[in-house]
PDB file of C-alpha atoms in Angstrom:
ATOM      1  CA  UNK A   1       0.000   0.000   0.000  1.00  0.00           C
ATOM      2  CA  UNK A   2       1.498   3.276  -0.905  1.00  0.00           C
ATOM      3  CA  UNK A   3       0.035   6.743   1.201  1.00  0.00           C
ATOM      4  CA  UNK A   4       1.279  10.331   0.015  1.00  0.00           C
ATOM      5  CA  UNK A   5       1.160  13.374   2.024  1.00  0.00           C
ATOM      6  CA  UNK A   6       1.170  16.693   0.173  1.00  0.00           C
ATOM      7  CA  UNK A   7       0.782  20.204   1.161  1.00  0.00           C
ATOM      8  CA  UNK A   8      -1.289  21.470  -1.848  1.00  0.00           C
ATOM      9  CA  UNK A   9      -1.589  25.411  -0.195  1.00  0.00           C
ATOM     10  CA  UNK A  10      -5.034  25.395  -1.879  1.00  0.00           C
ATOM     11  CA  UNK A  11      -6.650  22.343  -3.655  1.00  0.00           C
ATOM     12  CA  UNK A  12      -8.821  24.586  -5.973  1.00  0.00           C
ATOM     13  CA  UNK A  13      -5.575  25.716  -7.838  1.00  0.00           C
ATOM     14  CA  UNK A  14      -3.995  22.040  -7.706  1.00  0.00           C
ATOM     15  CA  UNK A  15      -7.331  20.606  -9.227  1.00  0.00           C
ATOM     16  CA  UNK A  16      -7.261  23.441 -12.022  1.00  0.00           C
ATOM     17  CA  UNK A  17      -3.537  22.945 -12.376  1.00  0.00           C
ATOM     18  CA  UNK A  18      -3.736  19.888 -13.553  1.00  0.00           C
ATOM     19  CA  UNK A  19      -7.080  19.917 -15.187  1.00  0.00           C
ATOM     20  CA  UNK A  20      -9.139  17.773 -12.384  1.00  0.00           C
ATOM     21  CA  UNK A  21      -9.632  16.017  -9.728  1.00  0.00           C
ATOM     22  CA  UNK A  22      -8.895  12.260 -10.902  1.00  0.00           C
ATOM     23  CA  UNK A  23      -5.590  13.315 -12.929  1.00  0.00           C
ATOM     24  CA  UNK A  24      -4.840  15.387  -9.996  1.00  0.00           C
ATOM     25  CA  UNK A  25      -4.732  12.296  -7.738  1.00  0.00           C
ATOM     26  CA  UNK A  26      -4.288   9.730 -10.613  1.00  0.00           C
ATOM     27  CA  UNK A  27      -0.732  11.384 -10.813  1.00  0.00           C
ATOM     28  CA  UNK A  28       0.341  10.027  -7.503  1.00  0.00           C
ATOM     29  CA  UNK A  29       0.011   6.589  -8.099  1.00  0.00           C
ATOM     30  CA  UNK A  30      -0.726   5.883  -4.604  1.00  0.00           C
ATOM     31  CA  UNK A  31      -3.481   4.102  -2.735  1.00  0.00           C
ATOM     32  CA  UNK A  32      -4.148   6.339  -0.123  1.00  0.00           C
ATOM     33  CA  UNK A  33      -3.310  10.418  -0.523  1.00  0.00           C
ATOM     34  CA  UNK A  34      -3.201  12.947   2.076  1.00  0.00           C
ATOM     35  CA  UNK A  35      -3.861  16.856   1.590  1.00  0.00           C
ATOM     36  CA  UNK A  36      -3.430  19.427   3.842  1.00  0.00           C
ATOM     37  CA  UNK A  37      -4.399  23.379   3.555  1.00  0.00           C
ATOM     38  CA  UNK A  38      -6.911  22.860   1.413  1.00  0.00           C
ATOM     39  CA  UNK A  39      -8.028  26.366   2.154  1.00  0.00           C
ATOM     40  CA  UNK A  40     -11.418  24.984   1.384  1.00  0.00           C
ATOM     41  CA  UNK A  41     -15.306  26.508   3.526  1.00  0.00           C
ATOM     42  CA  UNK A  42     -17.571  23.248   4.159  1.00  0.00           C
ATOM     43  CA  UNK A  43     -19.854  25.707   1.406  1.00  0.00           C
ATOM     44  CA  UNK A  44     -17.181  25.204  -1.103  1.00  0.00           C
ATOM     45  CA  UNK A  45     -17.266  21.579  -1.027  1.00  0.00           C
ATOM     46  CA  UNK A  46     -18.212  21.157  -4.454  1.00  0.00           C
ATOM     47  CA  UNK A  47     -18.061  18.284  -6.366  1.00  0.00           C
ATOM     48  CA  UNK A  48     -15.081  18.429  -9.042  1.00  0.00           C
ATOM     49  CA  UNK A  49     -13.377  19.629  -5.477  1.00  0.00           C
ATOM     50  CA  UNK A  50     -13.905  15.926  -3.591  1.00  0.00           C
ATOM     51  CA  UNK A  51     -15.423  13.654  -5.738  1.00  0.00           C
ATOM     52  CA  UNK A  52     -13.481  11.676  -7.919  1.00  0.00           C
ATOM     53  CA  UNK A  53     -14.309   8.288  -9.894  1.00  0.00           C
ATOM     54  CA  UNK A  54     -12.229   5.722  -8.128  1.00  0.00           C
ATOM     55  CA  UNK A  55     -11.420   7.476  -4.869  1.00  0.00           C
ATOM     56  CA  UNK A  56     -13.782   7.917  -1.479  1.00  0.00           C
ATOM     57  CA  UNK A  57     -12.583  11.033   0.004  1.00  0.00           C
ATOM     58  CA  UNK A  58     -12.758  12.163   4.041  1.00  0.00           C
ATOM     59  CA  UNK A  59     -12.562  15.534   4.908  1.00  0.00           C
ATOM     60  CA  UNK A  60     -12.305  18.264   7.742  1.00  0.00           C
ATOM     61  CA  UNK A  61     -12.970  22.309   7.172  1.00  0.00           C
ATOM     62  CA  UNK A  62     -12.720  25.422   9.120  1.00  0.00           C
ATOM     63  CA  UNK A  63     -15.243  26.146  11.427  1.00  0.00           C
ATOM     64  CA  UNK A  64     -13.915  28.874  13.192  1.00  0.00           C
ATOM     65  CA  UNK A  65     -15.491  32.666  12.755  1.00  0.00           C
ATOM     66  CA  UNK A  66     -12.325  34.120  13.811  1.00  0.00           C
ATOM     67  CA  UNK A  67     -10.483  36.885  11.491  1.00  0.00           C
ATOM     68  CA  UNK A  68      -8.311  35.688   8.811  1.00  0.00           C
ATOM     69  CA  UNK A  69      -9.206  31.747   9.880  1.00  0.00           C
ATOM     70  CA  UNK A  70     -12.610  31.254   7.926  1.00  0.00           C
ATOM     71  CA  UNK A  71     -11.622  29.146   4.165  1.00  0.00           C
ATOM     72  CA  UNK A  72      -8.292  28.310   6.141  1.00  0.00           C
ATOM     73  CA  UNK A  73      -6.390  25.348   6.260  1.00  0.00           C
ATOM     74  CA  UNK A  74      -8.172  22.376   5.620  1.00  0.00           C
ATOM     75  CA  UNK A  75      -7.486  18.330   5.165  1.00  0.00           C
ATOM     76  CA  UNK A  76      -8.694  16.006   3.205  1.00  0.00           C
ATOM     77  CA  UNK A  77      -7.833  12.069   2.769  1.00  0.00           C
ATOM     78  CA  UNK A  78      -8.242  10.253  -0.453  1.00  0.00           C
ATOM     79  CA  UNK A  79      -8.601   6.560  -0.522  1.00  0.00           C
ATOM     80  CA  UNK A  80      -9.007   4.361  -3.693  1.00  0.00           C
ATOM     81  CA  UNK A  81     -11.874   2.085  -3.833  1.00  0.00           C
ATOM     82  CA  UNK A  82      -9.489  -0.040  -6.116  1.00  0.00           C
ATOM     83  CA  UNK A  83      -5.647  -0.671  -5.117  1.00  0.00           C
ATOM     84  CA  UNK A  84      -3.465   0.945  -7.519  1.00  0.00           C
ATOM     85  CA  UNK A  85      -0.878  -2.157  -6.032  1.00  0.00           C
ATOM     86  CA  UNK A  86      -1.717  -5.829  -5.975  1.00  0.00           C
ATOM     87  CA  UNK A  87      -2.124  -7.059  -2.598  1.00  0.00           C
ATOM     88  CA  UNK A  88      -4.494  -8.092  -0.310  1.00  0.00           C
ATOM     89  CA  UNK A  89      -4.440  -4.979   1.308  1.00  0.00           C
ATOM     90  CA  UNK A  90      -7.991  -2.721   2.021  1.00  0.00           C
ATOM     91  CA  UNK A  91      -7.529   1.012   1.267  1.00  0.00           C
ATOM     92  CA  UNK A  92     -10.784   2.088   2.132  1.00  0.00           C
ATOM     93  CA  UNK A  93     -11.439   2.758   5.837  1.00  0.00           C
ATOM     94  CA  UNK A  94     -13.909   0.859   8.031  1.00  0.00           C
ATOM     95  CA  UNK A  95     -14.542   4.348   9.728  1.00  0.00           C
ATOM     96  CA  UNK A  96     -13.764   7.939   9.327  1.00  0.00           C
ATOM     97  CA  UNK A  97     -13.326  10.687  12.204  1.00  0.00           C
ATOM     98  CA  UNK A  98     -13.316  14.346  11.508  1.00  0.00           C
ATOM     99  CA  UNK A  99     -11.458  16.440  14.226  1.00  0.00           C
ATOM    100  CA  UNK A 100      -9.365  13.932  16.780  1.00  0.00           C
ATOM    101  CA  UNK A 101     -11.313  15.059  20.272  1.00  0.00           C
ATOM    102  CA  UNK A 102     -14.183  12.703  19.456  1.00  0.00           C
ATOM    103  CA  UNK A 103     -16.663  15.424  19.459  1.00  0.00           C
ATOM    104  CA  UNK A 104     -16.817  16.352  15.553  1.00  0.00           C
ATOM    105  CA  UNK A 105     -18.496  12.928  14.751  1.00  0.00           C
ATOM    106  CA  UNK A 106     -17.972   9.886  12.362  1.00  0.00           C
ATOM    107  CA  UNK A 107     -18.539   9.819   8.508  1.00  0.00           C
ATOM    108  CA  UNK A 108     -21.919   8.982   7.960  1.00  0.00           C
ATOM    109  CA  UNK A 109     -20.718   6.117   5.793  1.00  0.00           C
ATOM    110  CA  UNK A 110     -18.393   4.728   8.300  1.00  0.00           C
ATOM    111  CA  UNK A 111     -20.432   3.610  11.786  1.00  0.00           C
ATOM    112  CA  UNK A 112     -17.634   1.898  13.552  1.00  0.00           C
ATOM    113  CA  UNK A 113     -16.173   4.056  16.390  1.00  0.00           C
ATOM    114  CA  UNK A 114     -12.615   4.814  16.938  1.00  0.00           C
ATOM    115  CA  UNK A 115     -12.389   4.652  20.794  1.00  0.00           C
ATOM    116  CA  UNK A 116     -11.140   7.287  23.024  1.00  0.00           C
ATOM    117  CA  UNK A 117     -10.309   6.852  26.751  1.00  0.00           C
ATOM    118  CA  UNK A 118     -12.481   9.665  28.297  1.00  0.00           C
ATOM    119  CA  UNK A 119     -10.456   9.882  31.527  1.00  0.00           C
ATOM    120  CA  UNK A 120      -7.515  10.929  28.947  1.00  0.00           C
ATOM    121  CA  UNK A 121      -8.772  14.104  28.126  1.00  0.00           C
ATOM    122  CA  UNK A 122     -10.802  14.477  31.550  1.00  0.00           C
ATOM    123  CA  UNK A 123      -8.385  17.579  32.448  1.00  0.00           C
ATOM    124  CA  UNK A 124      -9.284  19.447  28.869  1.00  0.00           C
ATOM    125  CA  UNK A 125     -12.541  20.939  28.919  1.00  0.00           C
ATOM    126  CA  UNK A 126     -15.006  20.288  26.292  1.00  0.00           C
ATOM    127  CA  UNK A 127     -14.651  23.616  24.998  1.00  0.00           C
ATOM    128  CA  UNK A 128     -11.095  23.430  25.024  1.00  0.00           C
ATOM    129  CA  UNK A 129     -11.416  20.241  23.318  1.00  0.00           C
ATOM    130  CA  UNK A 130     -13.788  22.043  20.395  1.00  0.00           C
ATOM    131  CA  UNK A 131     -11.797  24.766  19.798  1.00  0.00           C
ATOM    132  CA  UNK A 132      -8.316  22.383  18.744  1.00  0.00           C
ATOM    133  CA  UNK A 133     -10.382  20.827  16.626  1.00  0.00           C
ATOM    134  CA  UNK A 134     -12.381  24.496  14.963  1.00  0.00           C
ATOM    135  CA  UNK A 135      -9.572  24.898  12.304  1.00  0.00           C
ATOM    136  CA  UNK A 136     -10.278  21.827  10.286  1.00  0.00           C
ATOM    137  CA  UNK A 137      -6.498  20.311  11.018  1.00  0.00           C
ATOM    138  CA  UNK A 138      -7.024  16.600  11.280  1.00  0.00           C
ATOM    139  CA  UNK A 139      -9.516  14.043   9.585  1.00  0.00           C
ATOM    140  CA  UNK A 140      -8.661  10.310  11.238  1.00  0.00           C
ATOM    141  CA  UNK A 141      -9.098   6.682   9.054  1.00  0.00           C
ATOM    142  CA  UNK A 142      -9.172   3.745  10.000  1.00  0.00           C
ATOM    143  CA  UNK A 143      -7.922   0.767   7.974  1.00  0.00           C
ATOM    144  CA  UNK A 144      -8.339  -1.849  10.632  1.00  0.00           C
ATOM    145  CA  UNK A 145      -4.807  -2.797  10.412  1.00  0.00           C
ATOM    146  CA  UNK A 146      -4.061   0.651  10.885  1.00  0.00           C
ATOM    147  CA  UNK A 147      -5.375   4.440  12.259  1.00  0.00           C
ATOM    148  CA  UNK A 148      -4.025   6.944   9.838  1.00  0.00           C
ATOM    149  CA  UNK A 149      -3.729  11.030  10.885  1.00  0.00           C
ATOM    150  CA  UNK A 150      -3.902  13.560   8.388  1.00  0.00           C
ATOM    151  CA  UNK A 151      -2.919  16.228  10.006  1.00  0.00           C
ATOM    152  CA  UNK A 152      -2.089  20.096   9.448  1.00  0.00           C
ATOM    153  CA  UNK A 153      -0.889  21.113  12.479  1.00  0.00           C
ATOM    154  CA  UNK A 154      -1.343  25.188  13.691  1.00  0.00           C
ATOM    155  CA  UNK A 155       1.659  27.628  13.253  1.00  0.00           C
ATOM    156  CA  UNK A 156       2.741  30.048  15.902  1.00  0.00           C
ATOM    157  CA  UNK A 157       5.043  32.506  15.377  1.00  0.00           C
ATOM    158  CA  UNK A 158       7.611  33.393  17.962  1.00  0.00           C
ATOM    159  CA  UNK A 159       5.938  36.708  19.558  1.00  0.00           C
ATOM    160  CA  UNK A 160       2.127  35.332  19.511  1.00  0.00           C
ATOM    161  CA  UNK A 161       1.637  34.048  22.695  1.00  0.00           C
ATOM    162  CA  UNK A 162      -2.025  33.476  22.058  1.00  0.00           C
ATOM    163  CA  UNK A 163      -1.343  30.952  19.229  1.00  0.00           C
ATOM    164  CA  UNK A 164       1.984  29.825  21.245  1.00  0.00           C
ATOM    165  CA  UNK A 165      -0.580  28.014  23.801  1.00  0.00           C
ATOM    166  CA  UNK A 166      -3.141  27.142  21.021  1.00  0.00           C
ATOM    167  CA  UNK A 167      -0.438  25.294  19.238  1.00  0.00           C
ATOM    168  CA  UNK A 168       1.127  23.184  22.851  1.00  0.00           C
ATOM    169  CA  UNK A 169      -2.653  22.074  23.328  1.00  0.00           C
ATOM    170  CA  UNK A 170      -4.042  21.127  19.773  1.00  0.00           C
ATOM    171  CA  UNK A 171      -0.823  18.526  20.542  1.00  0.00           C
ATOM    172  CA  UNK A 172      -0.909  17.749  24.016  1.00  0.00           C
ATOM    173  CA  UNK A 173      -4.683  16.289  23.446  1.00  0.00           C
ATOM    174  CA  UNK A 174      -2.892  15.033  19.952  1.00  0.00           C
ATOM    175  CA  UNK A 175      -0.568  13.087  21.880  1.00  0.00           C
ATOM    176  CA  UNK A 176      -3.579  11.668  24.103  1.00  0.00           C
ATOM    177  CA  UNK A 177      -5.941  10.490  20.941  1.00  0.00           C
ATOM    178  CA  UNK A 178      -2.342   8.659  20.173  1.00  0.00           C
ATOM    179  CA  UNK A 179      -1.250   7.457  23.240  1.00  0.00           C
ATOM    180  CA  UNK A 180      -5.192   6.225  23.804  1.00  0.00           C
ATOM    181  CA  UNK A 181      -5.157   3.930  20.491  1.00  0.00           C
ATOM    182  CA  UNK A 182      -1.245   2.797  21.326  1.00  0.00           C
ATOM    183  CA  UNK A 183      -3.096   1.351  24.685  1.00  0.00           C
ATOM    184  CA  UNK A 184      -5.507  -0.071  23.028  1.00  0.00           C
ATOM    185  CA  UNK A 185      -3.045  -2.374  20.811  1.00  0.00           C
ATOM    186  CA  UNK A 186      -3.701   0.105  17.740  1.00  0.00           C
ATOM    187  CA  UNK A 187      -0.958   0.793  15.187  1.00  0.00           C
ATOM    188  CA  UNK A 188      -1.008   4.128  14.020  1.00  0.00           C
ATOM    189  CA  UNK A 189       0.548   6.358  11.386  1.00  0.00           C
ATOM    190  CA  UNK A 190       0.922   9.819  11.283  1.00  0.00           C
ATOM    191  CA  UNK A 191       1.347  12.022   8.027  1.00  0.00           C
ATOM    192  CA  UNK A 192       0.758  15.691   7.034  1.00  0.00           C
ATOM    193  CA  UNK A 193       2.448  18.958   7.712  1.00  0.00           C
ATOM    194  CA  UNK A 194       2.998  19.361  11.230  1.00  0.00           C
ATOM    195  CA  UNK A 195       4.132  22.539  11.391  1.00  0.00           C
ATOM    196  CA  UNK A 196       7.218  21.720  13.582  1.00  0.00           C
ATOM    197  CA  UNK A 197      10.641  22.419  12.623  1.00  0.00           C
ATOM    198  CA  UNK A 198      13.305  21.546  15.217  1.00  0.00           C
ATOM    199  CA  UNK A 199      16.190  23.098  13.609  1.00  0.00           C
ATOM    200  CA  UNK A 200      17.478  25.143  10.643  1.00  0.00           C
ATOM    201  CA  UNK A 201      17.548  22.174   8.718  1.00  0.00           C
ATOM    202  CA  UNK A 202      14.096  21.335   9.220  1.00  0.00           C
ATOM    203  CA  UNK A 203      13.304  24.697   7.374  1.00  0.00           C
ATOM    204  CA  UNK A 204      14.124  25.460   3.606  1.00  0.00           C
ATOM    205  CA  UNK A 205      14.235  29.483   4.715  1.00  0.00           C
ATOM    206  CA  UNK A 206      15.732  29.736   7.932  1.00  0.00           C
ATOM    207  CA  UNK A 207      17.821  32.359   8.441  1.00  0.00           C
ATOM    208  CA  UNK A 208      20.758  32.516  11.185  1.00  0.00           C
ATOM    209  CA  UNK A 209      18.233  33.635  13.990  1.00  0.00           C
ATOM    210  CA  UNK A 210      15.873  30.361  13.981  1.00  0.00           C
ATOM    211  CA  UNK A 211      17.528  28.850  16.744  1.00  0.00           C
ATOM    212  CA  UNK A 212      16.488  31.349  18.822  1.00  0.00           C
ATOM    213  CA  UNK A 213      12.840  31.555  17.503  1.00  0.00           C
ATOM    214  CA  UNK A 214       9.741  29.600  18.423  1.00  0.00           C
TER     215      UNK A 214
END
């Protein structure tokens, strides 16, 4: 089974780019394909946006009203109803989660529940819990022989506090929803853009103050 991860920084321009949906993810030659900032409002969901012959897709938008965060970021996962591979593998999911608090609800087309330990999260409250998962930055399948996270994890720059905090808690109750399947005997895999670099390397721009920022 092969699963890509790509940052498309809009999908409308990647579709048009290369002339639709299907060739757009017919190019990948992958079973299972990951996008992140989609930049996409649940309104804008159109068709020739999600829909593609071939492919079941699983997605997660913006909720939030704030300034400057409504038709921002954004994930969706692909999955082929086909596999592009021979093997007895199962691309499709046997359930889909949008959000990774529990609270944003399956796919309507998936009604087997990925579990979460509520006395994991007990110390978060529910509010807390809503507004991680506001910005549309995860969307959760699950393979059976595997949970996969698409993820598109929140940037914070070095002087916003605000965001600062935002960004340790969207991955503190992260690490929970992780730590909870890894208890429960769950493999899981992670992909998307995380929005982490640890050092200069990490980052194709950074200049010779990085170290010392974020």
């Amino acid at each position: 089974m092969k699963i890509v991860t790509y940052n498309v920084n809009g999908l409308r321009q990647r579709v048009a780019q290369f002339g639709s949906l299907r060739n757009l993810l017919n190019s990948f030659d992958a079973d299972i394909i990951c996008f992140q900032e989609t930049k996409l409002r649940r309104q804008e969901l159109t068709a020739d946006l999600v829909m593609a012959p071939g492919y079941e897709s699983f997605f997660s938008c913006s909720r939030s009203s704030q300034k400057g965060r409504t038709g921002y970021s954004g994930v969706i996962t692909f999955c082929r109803v086909k596999l592009a591979f021979a093997s007895g593998e199962v691309a499709l999911p046997v359930s889909a989660e949008e959000g990774f608090t529990g609270l944003m609800g399956n796919s309507e087309a998936c009604k087997v529940e990925l579990p979460f330990l509520a006395e994991d999260i007990e110390e978060f409250s529910q509010d807390e819990l809503l507004s991680v998962d506001s910005e549309g930055r995860c969307v959760i399948t699950d393979h059976d022989h595997f949970v996969l996270f698409n993820v598109y994890g929140p940037r914070a720059g070095g002087d916003d506090e605000e965001r600062i905090q935002f960004k340790q808690k969207f991955y503190q109750i992260l690490q929970k929803r992780w730590e909870s399947l890894l208890h429960m005997g769950r493999r899981i895999i992670v992909v998307g853009d995380l929005n982490i670099a640890p050092s200069a390397i990490d980052r194709c721009d950074a200049g010779p103050e990085f170290d010392n920022n974020e």
